[in-house]
Amino acid sequence: MQTLSIKREVGQYIVRNIFASLGLSLYVLVDTIFIAAAGGSLGLAALNIVLPLFNLFNSLGLLFGIGGSTIYSINKLKDPKRVESLFGQLLLFCFCLGALLALLFNIFPTQVLTLLGANAQTMNVALPYMRVIVLGAPFFMCNYVCVNFIRNDGNPQLTMCATLSATAVVVILDWLLIFVFDLHMLGAAIATLFSPLTSLGVLTLHTRFKKRQLKLKWALPTWTNLKKAAALGIPSFLTEMSTGISIFVFNLVLLQLSDNYAVAAYGVIANIAVVVLALSNGIALGVQPIASREYGSHNWDHVKEAIFLGLKVALGLACILYFVLVFFKYPIISAFDHDHSLALLKIATNGLPLYFLSVFLPAKI
């Protein structure tokens, strides 16, 4: 009966965290669809050039969010005083680090975009988008810290609501700012800033959660806590950052071999991949709180049970995703191809089945 209870608990966490992780990534996909309608292939290419910056902010948030929340889960029952200020320390550190990155990227915007692969055609389109997007760096990072700590405090329902609410707000603002107010790429960037802000606003409702143990105690970050959190969060950091590096390298290679249409085609695939990766992350993030808690209680059989269930769900989800992406590739890609570019359509449809063979690799559990 106890094993059945663990399976049910892990299953509930996986479902809620799949929706939560999906919400965190859908705003990028929504931006892509609206930018494709407003800016065409050149807008898609510019978006894909800036996309690695999203991966950078997300990976840093995961580095300290996943690592810190794991430490919190292990210690919150047996030694709560040891982690009473950990949440506040990591929030303060991530906000300051994000603010520093936002400042640097706005001081050297053309240099950053040139490094990312922008050329004469895409620079003017990407520049205003990037300068606004990077202002959200501290909020993107803090949101990941809050989502992971609150989920590990036994409230995955709220994290799911927060991320889905953020996506809904972005969809509405994207439509208003891009089409009603005719702000194009700048409107998409402004709308995206409201994603972490909306999520953080909803997450403040955790203070009303009856079973809440997590408290926000502000304290200066200590090197010891930062190092321990980063050590546990490094797998999540590397997984997310590898996506950004792949996009960056692919952009440079495609510009050498072809043109901005090739970058736009890869942008379609890369943005779909962001959502696919989020689904896999949702499985891993659903398993992690239970596995961490059972590890702290030395229930090794339960730890194995949770991980094995996560792997089975990941494999089943991979099969469904690959089937949908391959057999419906033309309507999926056409949703982004508002210029009706045959070059974009041909490159994307040929590349999509090969690229998404990667879905069968296990999630980072």
CSV table of C-alpha atoms in Angstrom, one decimal:
chain,number,residue,atom,x,y,z
A,1,MET,CA,0.0,0.0,0.0
A,2,GLN,CA,2.9,2.4,0.8
A,3,THR,CA,4.5,1.8,-2.6
A,4,LEU,CA,1.1,2.4,-4.2
A,5,SER,CA,0.9,5.7,-2.3
A,6,ILE,CA,4.3,6.8,-3.4
A,7,LYS,CA,3.4,6.0,-7.1
A,8,ARG,CA,0.2,8.0,-6.7
A,9,GLU,CA,2.0,10.9,-5.1
A,10,VAL,CA,4.7,11.0,-7.7
A,11,GLY,CA,2.1,10.7,-10.5
A,12,GLN,CA,0.2,13.7,-9.1
A,13,TYR,CA,3.5,15.7,-8.9
A,14,ILE,CA,4.5,14.8,-12.4
A,15,VAL,CA,1.1,15.9,-13.9
A,16,ARG,CA,1.1,19.2,-12.1
A,17,ASN,CA,4.7,19.9,-12.9
A,18,ILE,CA,4.3,19.0,-16.6
A,19,PHE,CA,1.7,21.8,-16.8
A,20,ALA,CA,3.8,24.1,-14.7
A,21,SER,CA,6.9,23.6,-16.8
A,22,LEU,CA,4.8,23.9,-20.0
A,23,GLY,CA,3.5,27.3,-18.8
A,24,LEU,CA,7.1,28.5,-18.3
A,25,SER,CA,8.0,27.7,-21.9
A,26,LEU,CA,4.8,28.5,-23.8
A,27,TYR,CA,5.3,32.2,-23.7
A,28,VAL,CA,8.4,31.7,-25.9
A,29,LEU,CA,6.3,29.7,-28.4
A,30,VAL,CA,3.5,32.2,-28.3
A,31,ASP,CA,6.0,35.0,-29.0
A,32,THR,CA,7.3,33.0,-31.9
A,33,ILE,CA,3.8,32.6,-33.5
A,34,PHE,CA,2.9,36.2,-33.0
A,35,ILE,CA,6.3,37.4,-34.2
A,36,ALA,CA,6.0,35.2,-37.3
A,37,ALA,CA,2.7,36.9,-38.1
A,38,ALA,CA,4.0,40.4,-37.5
A,39,GLY,CA,7.7,40.2,-38.6
A,40,GLY,CA,7.8,37.3,-41.0
A,41,SER,CA,10.9,35.2,-41.6
A,42,LEU,CA,13.2,38.0,-40.6
A,43,GLY,CA,11.5,38.4,-37.3
A,44,LEU,CA,11.8,34.6,-36.7
A,45,ALA,CA,15.5,34.8,-37.5
A,46,ALA,CA,16.0,37.7,-35.1
A,47,LEU,CA,14.1,35.9,-32.3
A,48,ASN,CA,16.2,32.8,-32.7
A,49,ILE,CA,19.4,34.8,-32.4
A,50,VAL,CA,18.2,36.2,-29.1
A,51,LEU,CA,16.8,32.9,-27.9
A,52,PRO,CA,20.0,31.7,-26.2
A,53,LEU,CA,19.7,34.5,-23.7
A,54,PHE,CA,16.4,33.0,-22.5
A,55,ASN,CA,18.3,29.7,-22.0
A,56,LEU,CA,21.0,31.6,-20.0
A,57,PHE,CA,18.5,33.2,-17.6
A,58,ASN,CA,16.5,30.0,-17.2
A,59,SER,CA,19.6,27.8,-16.7
A,60,LEU,CA,20.9,30.2,-13.9
A,61,GLY,CA,17.5,30.1,-12.3
A,62,LEU,CA,17.4,26.3,-12.4
A,63,LEU,CA,21.0,26.1,-11.1
A,64,PHE,CA,20.0,27.7,-7.8
A,65,GLY,CA,16.3,26.9,-7.8
A,66,ILE,CA,16.7,23.1,-8.3
A,67,GLY,CA,19.8,22.9,-6.1
A,68,GLY,CA,18.5,25.1,-3.3
A,69,SER,CA,15.1,23.4,-3.2
A,70,THR,CA,16.7,20.0,-3.1
A,71,ILE,CA,18.7,21.1,0.0
A,72,TYR,CA,15.5,22.5,1.5
A,73,SER,CA,13.6,19.2,0.9
A,74,ILE,CA,16.2,17.1,2.5
A,75,ASN,CA,16.5,19.3,5.6
A,76,LYS,CA,13.1,20.9,6.2
A,77,LEU,CA,11.8,18.1,8.5
A,78,LYS,CA,14.9,17.0,10.3
A,79,ASP,CA,16.9,20.3,10.5
A,80,PRO,CA,14.7,23.2,9.5
A,81,LYS,CA,17.0,25.9,11.1
A,82,ARG,CA,19.8,24.8,8.7
A,83,VAL,CA,17.8,26.0,5.7
A,84,GLU,CA,15.6,28.8,7.2
A,85,SER,CA,17.3,31.6,5.3
A,86,LEU,CA,18.4,29.6,2.2
A,87,PHE,CA,15.4,30.7,0.2
A,88,GLY,CA,16.0,34.4,0.9
A,89,GLN,CA,19.7,34.1,0.2
A,90,LEU,CA,19.2,32.5,-3.2
A,91,LEU,CA,16.4,35.0,-4.2
A,92,LEU,CA,18.7,38.0,-3.3
A,93,PHE,CA,21.7,36.5,-5.1
A,94,CYS,CA,19.6,35.7,-8.3
A,95,PHE,CA,18.0,39.1,-8.4
A,96,CYS,CA,21.4,40.9,-8.1
A,97,LEU,CA,23.0,38.6,-10.7
A,98,GLY,CA,20.1,39.1,-13.1
A,99,ALA,CA,20.3,42.9,-12.7
A,100,LEU,CA,24.0,42.8,-13.4
A,101,LEU,CA,23.4,40.8,-16.6
A,102,ALA,CA,20.6,43.1,-17.7
A,103,LEU,CA,22.9,46.1,-17.2
A,104,LEU,CA,25.8,44.6,-19.1
A,105,PHE,CA,23.7,43.4,-22.0
A,106,ASN,CA,22.2,46.9,-22.3
A,107,ILE,CA,25.6,48.6,-22.2
A,108,PHE,CA,27.0,46.4,-25.0
A,109,PRO,CA,23.9,45.3,-27.0
A,110,THR,CA,25.4,45.4,-30.5
A,111,GLN,CA,28.4,43.5,-29.3
A,112,VAL,CA,26.2,40.8,-27.7
A,113,LEU,CA,24.0,40.4,-30.8
A,114,THR,CA,27.1,40.3,-33.1
A,115,LEU,CA,28.5,37.5,-30.9
A,116,LEU,CA,25.1,35.7,-31.1
A,117,GLY,CA,25.2,35.9,-35.0
A,118,ALA,CA,23.2,39.0,-35.9
A,119,ASN,CA,24.0,40.4,-39.3
A,120,ALA,CA,23.0,43.6,-41.1
A,121,GLN,CA,19.5,42.3,-41.9
A,122,THR,CA,18.6,41.1,-38.4
A,123,MET,CA,20.5,43.6,-36.2
A,124,ASN,CA,17.9,46.4,-36.4
A,125,VAL,CA,15.1,43.9,-35.7
A,126,ALA,CA,16.8,42.0,-32.9
A,127,LEU,CA,18.2,45.1,-31.1
A,128,PRO,CA,15.0,46.6,-29.5
A,129,TYR,CA,13.7,43.1,-28.7
A,130,MET,CA,16.8,42.1,-26.9
A,131,ARG,CA,17.2,45.3,-24.9
A,132,VAL,CA,13.8,44.9,-23.4
A,133,ILE,CA,14.0,41.2,-22.9
A,134,VAL,CA,17.1,41.3,-20.8
A,135,LEU,CA,15.5,43.7,-18.4
A,136,GLY,CA,13.5,40.7,-17.2
A,137,ALA,CA,16.6,38.7,-16.3
A,138,PRO,CA,16.4,39.1,-12.5
A,139,PHE,CA,12.6,38.2,-12.6
A,140,PHE,CA,13.1,35.1,-14.8
A,141,MET,CA,15.8,33.8,-12.4
A,142,CYS,CA,13.9,34.6,-9.2
A,143,ASN,CA,10.7,33.0,-10.6
A,144,TYR,CA,12.6,29.7,-11.1
A,145,VAL,CA,13.8,29.9,-7.6
A,146,CYS,CA,10.3,30.6,-6.2
A,147,VAL,CA,8.7,27.9,-8.4
A,148,ASN,CA,11.0,25.2,-7.2
A,149,PHE,CA,11.0,26.1,-3.5
A,150,ILE,CA,7.2,26.4,-3.4
A,151,ARG,CA,6.7,23.1,-5.3
A,152,ASN,CA,9.1,21.4,-2.8
A,153,ASP,CA,7.1,22.9,0.1
A,154,GLY,CA,4.2,20.8,-1.0
A,155,ASN,CA,2.2,23.2,-3.2
A,156,PRO,CA,2.6,22.1,-6.8
A,157,GLN,CA,-0.9,23.2,-7.5
A,158,LEU,CA,0.0,26.8,-7.0
A,159,THR,CA,3.1,26.6,-9.2
A,160,MET,CA,1.0,25.1,-12.0
A,161,CYS,CA,-1.5,28.0,-11.6
A,162,ALA,CA,1.2,30.6,-11.6
A,163,THR,CA,2.9,29.4,-14.8
A,164,LEU,CA,-0.4,28.9,-16.7
A,165,SER,CA,-1.6,32.3,-15.5
A,166,ALA,CA,1.6,33.9,-16.8
A,167,THR,CA,1.2,32.3,-20.2
A,168,ALA,CA,-2.4,33.5,-20.5
A,169,VAL,CA,-1.4,37.1,-19.7
A,170,VAL,CA,1.4,36.9,-22.3
A,171,VAL,CA,-1.0,35.7,-25.0
A,172,ILE,CA,-3.4,38.5,-24.3
A,173,LEU,CA,-0.6,41.2,-24.1
A,174,ASP,CA,1.1,39.8,-27.2
A,175,TRP,CA,-2.1,40.3,-29.2
A,176,LEU,CA,-2.8,43.7,-27.9
A,177,LEU,CA,0.8,45.1,-28.2
A,178,ILE,CA,1.7,43.5,-31.5
A,179,PHE,CA,-1.6,43.9,-33.5
A,180,VAL,CA,-3.7,46.5,-31.7
A,181,PHE,CA,-1.0,48.9,-30.7
A,182,ASP,CA,1.2,47.9,-33.7
A,183,LEU,CA,4.4,47.6,-31.7
A,184,HIS,CA,5.6,44.4,-33.5
A,185,MET,CA,8.9,42.9,-32.0
A,186,LEU,CA,9.0,45.6,-29.3
A,187,GLY,CA,5.4,44.7,-28.2
A,188,ALA,CA,6.3,41.0,-28.1
A,189,ALA,CA,9.3,41.8,-25.8
A,190,ILE,CA,7.2,44.0,-23.5
A,191,ALA,CA,4.6,41.2,-23.2
A,192,THR,CA,7.2,38.6,-22.4
A,193,LEU,CA,8.4,40.7,-19.4
A,194,PHE,CA,4.9,40.1,-17.8
A,195,SER,CA,5.4,36.3,-17.8
A,196,PRO,CA,7.7,36.1,-14.7
A,197,LEU,CA,6.0,39.1,-13.1
A,198,THR,CA,2.6,37.5,-13.3
A,199,SER,CA,4.0,34.2,-12.0
A,200,LEU,CA,5.7,35.8,-9.1
A,201,GLY,CA,2.5,37.6,-8.2
A,202,VAL,CA,0.5,34.4,-8.1
A,203,LEU,CA,3.2,32.6,-6.1
A,204,THR,CA,2.8,35.2,-3.3
A,205,LEU,CA,-0.5,33.3,-2.5
A,206,HIS,CA,1.7,30.6,-1.0
A,207,THR,CA,1.6,32.6,2.2
A,208,ARG,CA,-2.0,31.4,2.6
A,209,PHE,CA,-1.1,27.7,2.2
A,210,LYS,CA,-2.0,25.9,5.4
A,211,LYS,CA,0.8,23.4,5.2
A,212,ARG,CA,3.4,26.0,4.4
A,213,GLN,CA,6.8,25.5,6.1
A,214,LEU,CA,8.8,27.8,3.8
A,215,LYS,CA,9.5,31.2,5.1
A,216,LEU,CA,11.1,34.2,3.4
A,217,LYS,CA,14.0,35.3,5.7
A,218,TRP,CA,16.3,37.8,4.0
A,219,ALA,CA,20.0,37.2,4.5
A,220,LEU,CA,23.2,37.9,2.6
A,221,PRO,CA,24.2,35.0,0.5
A,222,THR,CA,27.0,32.8,1.8
A,223,TRP,CA,29.5,31.2,-0.4
A,224,THR,CA,28.9,27.8,1.3
A,225,ASN,CA,25.2,27.8,0.5
A,226,LEU,CA,25.7,29.1,-3.1
A,227,LYS,CA,28.3,26.4,-3.7
A,228,LYS,CA,26.1,23.6,-2.3
A,229,ALA,CA,23.0,24.7,-4.3
A,230,ALA,CA,25.0,25.1,-7.5
A,231,ALA,CA,26.6,21.6,-7.1
A,232,LEU,CA,23.1,20.0,-6.9
A,233,GLY,CA,21.6,22.2,-9.6
A,234,ILE,CA,24.4,21.7,-12.2
A,235,PRO,CA,22.7,18.9,-14.1
A,236,SER,CA,19.6,21.1,-14.7
A,237,PHE,CA,21.8,24.0,-15.6
A,238,LEU,CA,23.8,22.0,-18.1
A,239,THR,CA,20.7,20.5,-19.7
A,240,GLU,CA,19.0,23.9,-20.2
A,241,MET,CA,22.3,25.7,-21.2
A,242,SER,CA,23.2,23.0,-23.7
A,243,THR,CA,20.0,23.9,-25.6
A,244,GLY,CA,21.1,27.5,-25.7
A,245,ILE,CA,24.6,26.7,-26.9
A,246,SER,CA,23.2,24.3,-29.5
A,247,ILE,CA,20.9,27.1,-30.9
A,248,PHE,CA,23.9,29.5,-30.8
A,249,VAL,CA,26.2,27.2,-32.7
A,250,PHE,CA,23.5,26.1,-35.2
A,251,ASN,CA,22.7,29.8,-36.0
A,252,LEU,CA,26.4,30.5,-36.8
A,253,VAL,CA,26.8,27.4,-38.9
A,254,LEU,CA,23.5,28.0,-40.8
A,255,LEU,CA,24.5,31.6,-41.6
A,256,GLN,CA,27.8,30.4,-43.0
A,257,LEU,CA,26.1,27.7,-45.1
A,258,SER,CA,22.9,29.5,-46.1
A,259,ASP,CA,21.0,32.6,-45.1
A,260,ASN,CA,18.5,34.1,-42.6
A,261,TYR,CA,15.8,31.8,-44.0
A,262,ALA,CA,17.7,28.8,-42.7
A,263,VAL,CA,18.1,30.5,-39.3
A,264,ALA,CA,14.3,31.2,-39.3
A,265,ALA,CA,13.6,27.5,-40.2
A,266,TYR,CA,15.8,26.4,-37.3
A,267,GLY,CA,14.1,29.0,-35.1
A,268,VAL,CA,10.8,27.2,-35.7
A,269,ILE,CA,12.3,23.9,-34.6
A,270,ALA,CA,14.2,25.4,-31.7
A,271,ASN,CA,11.1,27.0,-30.3
A,272,ILE,CA,9.1,23.8,-30.5
A,273,ALA,CA,12.1,22.1,-28.8
A,274,VAL,CA,11.8,24.6,-25.9
A,275,VAL,CA,8.3,23.2,-25.2
A,276,VAL,CA,9.3,19.6,-25.7
A,277,LEU,CA,12.2,20.1,-23.2
A,278,ALA,CA,9.8,21.7,-20.8
A,279,LEU,CA,7.6,18.6,-20.8
A,280,SER,CA,10.6,16.4,-20.0
A,281,ASN,CA,11.6,18.9,-17.3
A,282,GLY,CA,8.1,18.6,-15.8
A,283,ILE,CA,8.6,14.9,-15.3
A,284,ALA,CA,12.0,15.4,-13.7
A,285,LEU,CA,10.7,18.2,-11.5
A,286,GLY,CA,7.7,16.0,-10.5
A,287,VAL,CA,10.0,13.2,-9.4
A,288,GLN,CA,12.6,15.4,-7.6
A,289,PRO,CA,10.7,16.6,-4.5
A,290,ILE,CA,9.5,13.0,-3.6
A,291,ALA,CA,12.9,11.4,-4.4
A,292,SER,CA,14.7,14.1,-2.3
A,293,ARG,CA,12.3,13.7,0.6
A,294,GLU,CA,12.6,9.9,0.6
A,295,TYR,CA,16.3,10.1,0.2
A,296,GLY,CA,16.5,12.3,3.3
A,297,SER,CA,14.4,9.7,5.2
A,298,HIS,CA,16.7,6.9,3.9
A,299,ASN,CA,13.8,5.1,2.1
A,300,TRP,CA,15.9,3.8,-0.8
A,301,ASP,CA,13.2,1.6,-2.3
A,302,HIS,CA,10.9,4.6,-2.6
A,303,VAL,CA,13.6,6.7,-4.2
A,304,LYS,CA,14.1,3.9,-6.9
A,305,GLU,CA,10.3,3.6,-7.3
A,306,ALA,CA,9.9,7.3,-8.0
A,307,ILE,CA,12.8,7.4,-10.5
A,308,PHE,CA,11.6,4.3,-12.3
A,309,LEU,CA,8.1,5.7,-12.6
A,310,GLY,CA,9.5,9.0,-14.0
A,311,LEU,CA,11.5,7.1,-16.6
A,312,LYS,CA,8.5,5.1,-17.8
A,313,VAL,CA,6.4,8.3,-18.1
A,314,ALA,CA,9.3,10.0,-20.0
A,315,LEU,CA,9.5,7.2,-22.5
A,316,GLY,CA,5.7,7.1,-23.1
A,317,LEU,CA,5.6,10.9,-23.6
A,318,ALA,CA,8.6,10.7,-26.0
A,319,CYS,CA,6.7,8.3,-28.2
A,320,ILE,CA,3.6,10.5,-28.3
A,321,LEU,CA,5.5,13.7,-29.0
A,322,TYR,CA,7.6,12.2,-31.8
A,323,PHE,CA,4.5,10.8,-33.5
A,324,VAL,CA,2.6,14.1,-33.3
A,325,LEU,CA,5.6,16.2,-34.5
A,326,VAL,CA,6.5,13.9,-37.5
A,327,PHE,CA,3.0,13.1,-38.7
A,328,PHE,CA,1.7,16.7,-38.3
A,329,LYS,CA,4.9,18.5,-39.3
A,330,TYR,CA,3.4,20.4,-42.2
A,331,PRO,CA,0.5,22.1,-40.3
A,332,ILE,CA,2.8,22.7,-37.3
A,333,ILE,CA,5.4,24.5,-39.4
A,334,SER,CA,2.9,26.3,-41.5
A,335,ALA,CA,1.6,28.0,-38.4
A,336,PHE,CA,4.9,29.8,-38.2
A,337,ASP,CA,5.3,30.4,-42.0
A,338,HIS,CA,3.2,33.5,-42.5
A,339,ASP,CA,5.4,34.6,-45.4
A,340,HIS,CA,4.6,31.3,-47.2
A,341,SER,CA,8.4,30.8,-47.7
A,342,LEU,CA,9.1,27.6,-49.6
A,343,ALA,CA,12.7,27.7,-48.4
A,344,LEU,CA,11.7,27.9,-44.7
A,345,LEU,CA,9.1,25.1,-45.2
A,346,LYS,CA,11.5,22.8,-47.0
A,347,ILE,CA,14.4,23.2,-44.5
A,348,ALA,CA,12.1,22.9,-41.4
A,349,THR,CA,10.2,19.8,-42.6
A,350,ASN,CA,13.4,18.0,-43.5
A,351,GLY,CA,15.1,18.9,-40.2
A,352,LEU,CA,12.2,18.3,-37.8
A,353,PRO,CA,12.1,14.5,-37.9
A,354,LEU,CA,15.9,14.2,-37.4
A,355,TYR,CA,16.1,16.8,-34.7
A,356,PHE,CA,13.4,15.3,-32.5
A,357,LEU,CA,14.9,11.9,-32.3
A,358,SER,CA,16.5,13.4,-29.2
A,359,VAL,CA,13.1,13.1,-27.4
A,360,PHE,CA,13.9,9.5,-26.7
A,361,LEU,CA,16.8,10.3,-24.5
A,362,PRO,CA,15.7,10.1,-20.8
A,363,ALA,CA,14.7,13.2,-18.9
A,364,LYS,CA,17.2,14.5,-16.4
A,365,ILE,CA,15.8,12.8,-13.4
